[in-house]
Amino acid sequence: MEIDPFIFRLSIFILSIFVGYYVVWSVTPSLHTPLMSVTNAISSVIIVGAIIASLSGKDEAVFTSSSLFGFFAIILAAVNIFGGFLVTQRMLAMYKKKKKDK
Amino acid sequence: MSANLSAILYLISGVLFILALRGLSSPETSRQGNLFGIIGMIIAVSVTFLSVGNFSSGFIYVLIFLALGGSIGAFIAYRIPMTAMPELVAGFHSLVGLAAVFVAISAFINPEAFNLGTPGNIKLASLIEMAIGAAVGAITFSGSVIAFLKLQGLMSGAPITFKGQHFLNALILISIFVLTFYLCTTQSSKLFWILIAISFLIGFLIIIPIGGADMPVVISMLNSYSGWAAAGIGFTLENTALIITGALVGSSGAILSYIMCKGMNRSFFSVILGGFGGTEQSTTNKNKEQRPVKSGNADDAAFLMKNASSVIIVPGYGMAVAQAQHALREMVDTLKKNGIKVSYAIHPVAGRMPGHMNVLLAEANVPYDEVFELEEINNDFANADVAFVIGANDVTNPVAKTDPQSPIYGMPVLDVEKCKSVLFVKRSLSPGYAGIDNDLFYKENTLMLFADAKKMTEDITKNL
């Protein structure tokens, strides 16, 4: 009997939850704010769905009702991707160790 | 591009996202981690372009909208002050949620583009996944908008409750399940729209009764929701990168909510059911008689600290409001020049989001190895000479250890009162978020410094 591909995706999903669980527990509490902003940025990988949706139109009709939603979603996700990664970068750049000049 | 190749590349970008989170285990590796995240995102986006393979005029528009959103995002990222991080994160969550809703709508209208069947005849599994993605996305959106408004102060932080609230919420939740069921059997687009509409409504309703004090939990919880929404869409699109990311973000947000709840000794359900921090304060305040407090000025504080050999700083959200972090760092620099050992103690729920205080101190150039978490430093208070509490309140309240009647009883607190002397910078004797009086104010060894945190810190530095 063949296994439904859905089961494979479900396996990936469940295992990723466990990976996430252990990885996030090892994040140092002082970096919890950057953790939130970076998870924000990576969850915007939803942009792949938005791109597929917005490229569904034909050449003569780029903007269909379905592609329009895709274009809106692209703007939203792009704000998040750029904003999320850059603000994380900005925060992480501020974390400095004590200077050992004493 | 072949489907197998793109699936492998999506998997790689998923792994890079895992590494991005893994990097945050220490500040040294964190910057590299962020870079992995960026590379993962670039791979995911490029693979999508290549596998769709449509480089006609639509592609140009995609790039234009991408650039438009990207520049808005970059602009915000560079301009936002660090004190406003909670609002920013709440705002970003709402965007992920709304994007998920839009992608789900688009897939519902035009399932052929996603290989999900034809309109009115969408594969059952896809339809369920789509409905989940859209519903969770909508809840994330409206919930985050409310959280944003509350954090921004555009809406009162006080919990909004009304009679029959829980009943109404339960009713809506049940109807979401019922609608999803009928949507699957009828494929009716009308039901799909109603489902999205009531999901927006429930997101709004579950956040309004949650008070300002619980905002760290709310933000983490919405972080988690945004992940589950992404995962739901990931199943619809059969996209591994999205499924992995959704699971990562979902569990990350869930863990953060758990840590925040533990930091306040509140159960997750009592936070969700709401109503904390608004109603009780009027009754508790009346029962308290006026008690004497010792108050001092910058001169007294400087004298105490000059004669100390170790000082522990306890910052809280009040420090952020007064923008006193830079002045505080200068004061600490002066102390250190005098050979005084200084460290910082941070409570898990200090600030308005997980880790908020650490970012603010880092911004003020405080080295991160001088900043300690509650468990690491709590025993040191007994050996320290001076505790300098600036902008924190409830997290230092000894009542949490002594009075079982107190609403914060059992909450882990910093043992500030064990210090030889306590300097408490505060504008007035008003209670904190939890709405209860702080016993620390009236202790023998406490000196209250009634002033604006920034001004007081500057004055102390001058007197040192």
Short mmCIF file of N, CA, C and O in Angstrom, two decimals, chain B residues 284-381:
data_model
loop_
_atom_site.label_atom_id
_atom_site.label_comp_id
_atom_site.label_asym_id
_atom_site.label_seq_id
_atom_site.Cartn_x
_atom_site.Cartn_y
_atom_site.Cartn_z
N THR B 284 -7.62 46.61 47.26
CA THR B 284 -6.42 46.40 48.07
C THR B 284 -5.86 47.70 48.60
O THR B 284 -5.33 47.74 49.70
N ASN B 285 -5.96 48.76 47.81
CA ASN B 285 -5.38 50.02 48.25
C ASN B 285 -6.07 50.59 49.47
O ASN B 285 -5.44 51.19 50.32
N LYS B 286 -7.38 50.40 49.54
CA LYS B 286 -8.14 50.98 50.64
C LYS B 286 -7.75 50.38 51.99
O LYS B 286 -7.74 51.05 53.00
N ASN B 287 -7.43 49.08 51.95
CA ASN B 287 -7.13 48.40 53.21
C ASN B 287 -5.79 48.83 53.81
O ASN B 287 -5.53 48.61 54.97
N LYS B 288 -4.94 49.38 52.99
CA LYS B 288 -3.61 49.74 53.47
C LYS B 288 -3.64 51.11 54.13
O LYS B 288 -4.08 52.10 53.53
N GLU B 289 -3.16 51.15 55.39
CA GLU B 289 -3.05 52.46 56.03
C GLU B 289 -1.78 53.13 55.51
O GLU B 289 -0.91 52.50 54.93
N GLN B 290 -1.69 54.42 55.74
CA GLN B 290 -0.48 55.13 55.34
C GLN B 290 0.68 54.68 56.20
O GLN B 290 0.61 54.70 57.43
N ARG B 291 1.75 54.26 55.58
CA ARG B 291 2.91 53.85 56.34
C ARG B 291 4.07 54.79 56.03
O ARG B 291 4.13 55.36 54.94
N PRO B 292 4.98 54.96 57.00
CA PRO B 292 6.06 55.90 56.75
C PRO B 292 7.09 55.33 55.77
O PRO B 292 7.37 54.14 55.80
N VAL B 293 7.60 56.19 54.94
CA VAL B 293 8.69 55.78 54.06
C VAL B 293 9.86 56.74 54.26
O VAL B 293 9.69 57.88 54.64
N LYS B 294 11.04 56.22 53.99
CA LYS B 294 12.21 57.09 54.05
C LYS B 294 12.49 57.55 52.63
O LYS B 294 12.57 56.74 51.71
N SER B 295 12.61 58.86 52.45
CA SER B 295 12.96 59.29 51.12
C SER B 295 14.25 60.10 51.17
O SER B 295 14.58 60.70 52.19
N GLY B 296 14.95 60.08 50.09
CA GLY B 296 16.24 60.77 50.07
C GLY B 296 16.45 61.50 48.75
O GLY B 296 15.57 61.52 47.90
N ASN B 297 17.62 62.09 48.59
CA ASN B 297 17.92 62.77 47.33
C ASN B 297 19.17 62.15 46.71
O ASN B 297 19.74 61.20 47.23
N ALA B 298 19.57 62.73 45.60
CA ALA B 298 20.69 62.18 44.84
C ALA B 298 21.96 62.14 45.67
O ALA B 298 22.78 61.22 45.53
N ASP B 299 22.11 63.12 46.55
CA ASP B 299 23.30 63.19 47.39
C ASP B 299 23.41 61.96 48.30
O ASP B 299 24.48 61.33 48.39
N ASP B 300 22.29 61.64 48.96
CA ASP B 300 22.26 60.48 49.85
C ASP B 300 22.59 59.20 49.07
O ASP B 300 23.35 58.35 49.53
N ALA B 301 21.99 59.11 47.89
CA ALA B 301 22.18 57.91 47.08
C ALA B 301 23.64 57.78 46.68
O ALA B 301 24.23 56.69 46.77
N ALA B 302 24.23 58.90 46.25
CA ALA B 302 25.63 58.87 45.83
C ALA B 302 26.52 58.47 46.99
O ALA B 302 27.47 57.70 46.84
N PHE B 303 26.19 58.99 48.18
CA PHE B 303 26.99 58.67 49.37
C PHE B 303 26.96 57.17 49.65
O PHE B 303 27.99 56.52 49.86
N LEU B 304 25.74 56.61 49.61
CA LEU B 304 25.58 55.18 49.87
C LEU B 304 26.37 54.34 48.87
O LEU B 304 27.03 53.37 49.23
N MET B 305 26.27 54.74 47.62
CA MET B 305 26.90 53.92 46.59
C MET B 305 28.42 54.06 46.61
O MET B 305 29.14 53.11 46.34
N LYS B 306 28.89 55.26 46.96
CA LYS B 306 30.33 55.48 47.00
C LYS B 306 30.98 54.58 48.05
O LYS B 306 32.09 54.11 47.89
N ASN B 307 30.25 54.34 49.13
CA ASN B 307 30.80 53.53 50.21
C ASN B 307 30.50 52.05 50.07
O ASN B 307 30.83 51.26 50.95
N ALA B 308 29.88 51.69 48.97
CA ALA B 308 29.55 50.28 48.76
C ALA B 308 30.72 49.60 48.04
O ALA B 308 31.54 50.27 47.42
N SER B 309 30.78 48.28 48.17
CA SER B 309 31.78 47.60 47.36
C SER B 309 31.11 46.83 46.22
O SER B 309 31.74 46.53 45.22
N SER B 310 29.84 46.52 46.36
CA SER B 310 29.15 45.94 45.21
C SER B 310 27.72 46.47 45.11
O SER B 310 27.03 46.65 46.12
N VAL B 311 27.30 46.74 43.88
CA VAL B 311 25.98 47.31 43.61
C VAL B 311 25.29 46.43 42.58
O VAL B 311 25.92 46.00 41.61
N ILE B 312 24.01 46.15 42.83
CA ILE B 312 23.23 45.42 41.81
C ILE B 312 22.13 46.34 41.30
O ILE B 312 21.38 46.92 42.09
N ILE B 313 22.07 46.48 39.99
CA ILE B 313 21.05 47.33 39.38
C ILE B 313 19.86 46.47 38.97
O ILE B 313 20.05 45.42 38.36
N VAL B 314 18.67 46.91 39.32
CA VAL B 314 17.46 46.18 38.91
C VAL B 314 16.62 47.08 38.01
O VAL B 314 15.87 47.92 38.49
N PRO B 315 16.77 46.95 36.69
CA PRO B 315 16.00 47.80 35.79
C PRO B 315 14.64 47.20 35.46
O PRO B 315 14.44 46.00 35.51
N GLY B 316 13.70 48.09 35.14
CA GLY B 316 12.38 47.64 34.74
C GLY B 316 11.85 48.54 33.63
O GLY B 316 12.56 49.42 33.14
N TYR B 317 10.59 48.34 33.30
CA TYR B 317 10.04 49.07 32.16
C TYR B 317 10.09 50.58 32.38
O TYR B 317 10.22 51.35 31.42
N GLY B 318 9.98 51.02 33.65
CA GLY B 318 10.04 52.44 33.95
C GLY B 318 11.32 53.09 33.44
O GLY B 318 11.32 54.24 33.01
N MET B 319 12.40 52.32 33.47
CA MET B 319 13.66 52.83 32.95
C MET B 319 13.54 53.12 31.45
O MET B 319 14.01 54.15 30.95
N ALA B 320 12.87 52.22 30.75
CA ALA B 320 12.69 52.40 29.31
C ALA B 320 11.83 53.62 29.03
O ALA B 320 12.12 54.41 28.13
N VAL B 321 10.76 53.79 29.82
CA VAL B 321 9.86 54.91 29.60
C VAL B 321 10.61 56.23 29.79
O VAL B 321 10.45 57.17 29.03
N ALA B 322 11.45 56.27 30.84
CA ALA B 322 12.19 57.50 31.12
C ALA B 322 13.42 57.64 30.22
O ALA B 322 14.12 58.64 30.30
N GLN B 323 13.68 56.65 29.38
CA GLN B 323 14.87 56.66 28.51
C GLN B 323 16.14 56.83 29.34
O GLN B 323 17.05 57.57 28.97
N ALA B 324 16.18 56.16 30.50
CA ALA B 324 17.27 56.40 31.44
C ALA B 324 18.44 55.44 31.25
O ALA B 324 19.40 55.48 31.99
N GLN B 325 18.36 54.55 30.24
CA GLN B 325 19.40 53.51 30.15
C GLN B 325 20.79 54.07 29.90
O GLN B 325 21.77 53.55 30.43
N HIS B 326 20.88 55.16 29.12
CA HIS B 326 22.21 55.72 28.84
C HIS B 326 22.76 56.43 30.08
O HIS B 326 23.94 56.26 30.41
N ALA B 327 21.89 57.18 30.75
CA ALA B 327 22.30 57.85 31.98
C ALA B 327 22.73 56.81 33.01
O ALA B 327 23.71 57.00 33.74
N LEU B 328 22.01 55.71 33.05
CA LEU B 328 22.33 54.64 33.99
C LEU B 328 23.72 54.08 33.71
O LEU B 328 24.52 53.85 34.62
N ARG B 329 24.01 53.86 32.43
CA ARG B 329 25.32 53.31 32.06
C ARG B 329 26.43 54.26 32.50
O ARG B 329 27.47 53.85 33.01
N GLU B 330 26.19 55.58 32.33
CA GLU B 330 27.21 56.55 32.74
C GLU B 330 27.43 56.49 34.26
O GLU B 330 28.57 56.56 34.73
N MET B 331 26.33 56.34 34.98
CA MET B 331 26.46 56.24 36.43
C MET B 331 27.29 55.01 36.79
O MET B 331 28.20 55.07 37.63
N VAL B 332 27.01 53.91 36.12
CA VAL B 332 27.72 52.66 36.40
C VAL B 332 29.20 52.80 36.05
O VAL B 332 30.07 52.33 36.79
N ASP B 333 29.48 53.49 34.94
CA ASP B 333 30.88 53.71 34.56
C ASP B 333 31.63 54.43 35.68
O ASP B 333 32.75 54.08 36.02
N THR B 334 30.98 55.47 36.23
CA THR B 334 31.61 56.22 37.32
C THR B 334 31.84 55.33 38.53
O THR B 334 32.89 55.37 39.16
N LEU B 335 30.83 54.51 38.82
CA LEU B 335 30.97 53.59 39.96
C LEU B 335 32.15 52.66 39.75
O LEU B 335 32.94 52.41 40.65
N LYS B 336 32.25 52.14 38.53
CA LYS B 336 33.30 51.18 38.25
C LYS B 336 34.67 51.83 38.35
O LYS B 336 35.64 51.21 38.78
N LYS B 337 34.74 53.11 37.96
CA LYS B 337 36.02 53.83 38.08
C LYS B 337 36.45 53.89 39.54
O LYS B 337 37.64 53.91 39.85
N ASN B 338 35.46 53.92 40.43
CA ASN B 338 35.78 53.94 41.85
C ASN B 338 36.01 52.55 42.43
O ASN B 338 36.02 52.37 43.65
N GLY B 339 36.10 51.57 41.56
CA GLY B 339 36.41 50.22 42.02
C GLY B 339 35.23 49.47 42.60
O GLY B 339 35.40 48.49 43.33
N ILE B 340 34.03 49.92 42.29
CA ILE B 340 32.84 49.23 42.81
C ILE B 340 32.36 48.20 41.80
O ILE B 340 32.29 48.49 40.60
N LYS B 341 32.03 47.02 42.29
CA LYS B 341 31.57 45.96 41.40
C LYS B 341 30.08 46.19 41.10
O LYS B 341 29.28 46.34 42.02
N VAL B 342 29.74 46.20 39.83
CA VAL B 342 28.34 46.45 39.46
C VAL B 342 27.84 45.32 38.57
O VAL B 342 28.52 44.88 37.65
N SER B 343 26.65 44.83 38.87
CA SER B 343 26.02 43.90 37.93
C SER B 343 24.53 44.25 37.79
O SER B 343 23.99 45.02 38.59
N TYR B 344 23.91 43.69 36.78
CA TYR B 344 22.51 43.98 36.51
C TYR B 344 21.70 42.72 36.73
O TYR B 344 22.13 41.62 36.36
N ALA B 345 20.52 42.87 37.33
CA ALA B 345 19.65 41.72 37.56
C ALA B 345 18.37 41.92 36.77
O ALA B 345 17.70 42.94 36.91
N ILE B 346 18.04 40.96 35.95
CA ILE B 346 16.85 41.10 35.11
C ILE B 346 15.84 40.01 35.40
O ILE B 346 16.15 38.82 35.34
N HIS B 347 14.64 40.45 35.69
CA HIS B 347 13.54 39.51 35.92
C HIS B 347 12.98 39.07 34.57
O HIS B 347 12.96 39.85 33.63
N PRO B 348 12.54 37.79 34.48
CA PRO B 348 12.02 37.32 33.18
C PRO B 348 10.93 38.20 32.58
O PRO B 348 10.84 38.31 31.35
N VAL B 349 10.09 38.82 33.40
CA VAL B 349 9.02 39.63 32.81
C VAL B 349 9.28 41.12 32.93
O VAL B 349 8.36 41.92 32.77
N ALA B 350 10.53 41.51 33.20
CA ALA B 350 10.83 42.94 33.18
C ALA B 350 10.65 43.44 31.75
O ALA B 350 10.99 42.74 30.81
N GLY B 351 10.09 44.62 31.62
CA GLY B 351 9.82 45.11 30.26
C GLY B 351 8.50 44.57 29.77
O GLY B 351 7.73 43.99 30.53
N ARG B 352 8.26 44.75 28.49
CA ARG B 352 6.95 44.36 27.98
C ARG B 352 7.00 43.23 26.98
O ARG B 352 6.02 42.88 26.35
N MET B 353 8.17 42.67 26.80
CA MET B 353 8.27 41.49 25.97
C MET B 353 9.49 40.71 26.45
O MET B 353 10.35 41.28 27.12
N PRO B 354 9.57 39.43 26.15
CA PRO B 354 10.70 38.64 26.61
C PRO B 354 12.03 39.26 26.16
O PRO B 354 12.19 39.61 25.00
N GLY B 355 12.95 39.43 27.11
CA GLY B 355 14.28 39.91 26.75
C GLY B 355 14.38 41.39 26.44
O GLY B 355 15.42 41.87 25.99
N HIS B 356 13.30 42.13 26.69
CA HIS B 356 13.27 43.55 26.31
C HIS B 356 14.35 44.36 27.02
O HIS B 356 15.03 45.18 26.41
N MET B 357 14.51 44.12 28.35
CA MET B 357 15.50 44.88 29.11
C MET B 357 16.91 44.64 28.60
O MET B 357 17.72 45.54 28.55
N ASN B 358 17.20 43.40 28.23
CA ASN B 358 18.54 43.08 27.74
C ASN B 358 18.88 43.89 26.50
O ASN B 358 19.99 44.37 26.35
N VAL B 359 17.89 44.04 25.61
CA VAL B 359 18.14 44.81 24.39
C VAL B 359 18.41 46.26 24.75
O VAL B 359 19.34 46.89 24.21
N LEU B 360 17.62 46.80 25.68
CA LEU B 360 17.79 48.21 26.04
C LEU B 360 19.15 48.45 26.68
O LEU B 360 19.80 49.45 26.41
N LEU B 361 19.58 47.51 27.53
CA LEU B 361 20.89 47.67 28.15
C LEU B 361 21.99 47.52 27.10
O LEU B 361 22.98 48.26 27.12
N ALA B 362 21.80 46.58 26.19
CA ALA B 362 22.79 46.41 25.13
C ALA B 362 22.89 47.68 24.30
O ALA B 362 23.98 48.09 23.90
N GLU B 363 21.75 48.31 24.07
CA GLU B 363 21.74 49.55 23.29
C GLU B 363 22.57 50.62 24.01
O GLU B 363 23.24 51.43 23.38
N ALA B 364 22.52 50.62 25.34
CA ALA B 364 23.27 51.60 26.11
C ALA B 364 24.72 51.14 26.34
O ALA B 364 25.40 51.66 27.22
N ASN B 365 25.16 50.18 25.54
CA ASN B 365 26.55 49.70 25.61
C ASN B 365 26.89 48.99 26.91
O ASN B 365 28.06 48.99 27.31
N VAL B 366 25.92 48.40 27.55
CA VAL B 366 26.23 47.59 28.73
C VAL B 366 26.68 46.22 28.22
O VAL B 366 25.96 45.59 27.46
N PRO B 367 27.89 45.77 28.60
CA PRO B 367 28.34 44.45 28.12
C PRO B 367 27.40 43.37 28.62
O PRO B 367 26.96 43.40 29.77
N TYR B 368 27.09 42.40 27.75
CA TYR B 368 26.07 41.42 28.15
C TYR B 368 26.55 40.49 29.24
O TYR B 368 25.74 39.84 29.89
N ASP B 369 27.87 40.42 29.49
CA ASP B 369 28.30 39.52 30.57
C ASP B 369 28.23 40.19 31.95
O ASP B 369 28.64 39.60 32.94
N GLU B 370 27.69 41.40 32.00
CA GLU B 370 27.42 42.00 33.31
C GLU B 370 25.93 41.88 33.66
O GLU B 370 25.50 42.30 34.72
N VAL B 371 25.17 41.35 32.72
CA VAL B 371 23.72 41.28 32.90
C VAL B 371 23.34 39.84 33.25
O VAL B 371 23.73 38.91 32.56
N PHE B 372 22.58 39.69 34.34
CA PHE B 372 22.27 38.34 34.81
C PHE B 372 20.77 38.12 34.91
O PHE B 372 20.00 39.05 35.17
N GLU B 373 20.38 36.85 34.73
CA GLU B 373 18.98 36.48 34.88
C GLU B 373 18.69 36.22 36.36
O GLU B 373 19.61 36.02 37.15
N LEU B 374 17.41 36.16 36.66
CA LEU B 374 16.97 35.99 38.04
C LEU B 374 17.67 34.84 38.77
O LEU B 374 18.23 35.04 39.85
N GLU B 375 17.71 33.65 38.18
CA GLU B 375 18.27 32.50 38.90
C GLU B 375 19.76 32.67 39.13
O GLU B 375 20.30 32.19 40.12
N GLU B 376 20.41 33.33 38.17
CA GLU B 376 21.86 33.46 38.28
C GLU B 376 22.28 34.39 39.41
O GLU B 376 23.33 34.23 40.01
N ILE B 377 21.47 35.39 39.68
CA ILE B 377 21.94 36.47 40.54
C ILE B 377 21.20 36.54 41.87
O ILE B 377 21.64 37.22 42.80
N ASN B 378 20.10 35.81 41.99
CA ASN B 378 19.25 36.04 43.16
C ASN B 378 19.97 35.81 44.50
O ASN B 378 19.69 36.49 45.48
N ASN B 379 20.93 34.90 44.53
CA ASN B 379 21.64 34.64 45.78
C ASN B 379 22.64 35.74 46.11
O ASN B 379 23.09 35.85 47.25
N ASP B 380 23.01 36.54 45.11
CA ASP B 380 24.03 37.56 45.33
C ASP B 380 23.50 38.78 46.09
O ASP B 380 24.27 39.57 46.62
N PHE B 381 22.17 38.93 46.12
CA PHE B 381 21.63 40.13 46.78
C PHE B 381 22.03 40.17 48.25
O PHE B 381 22.31 41.23 48.79
#
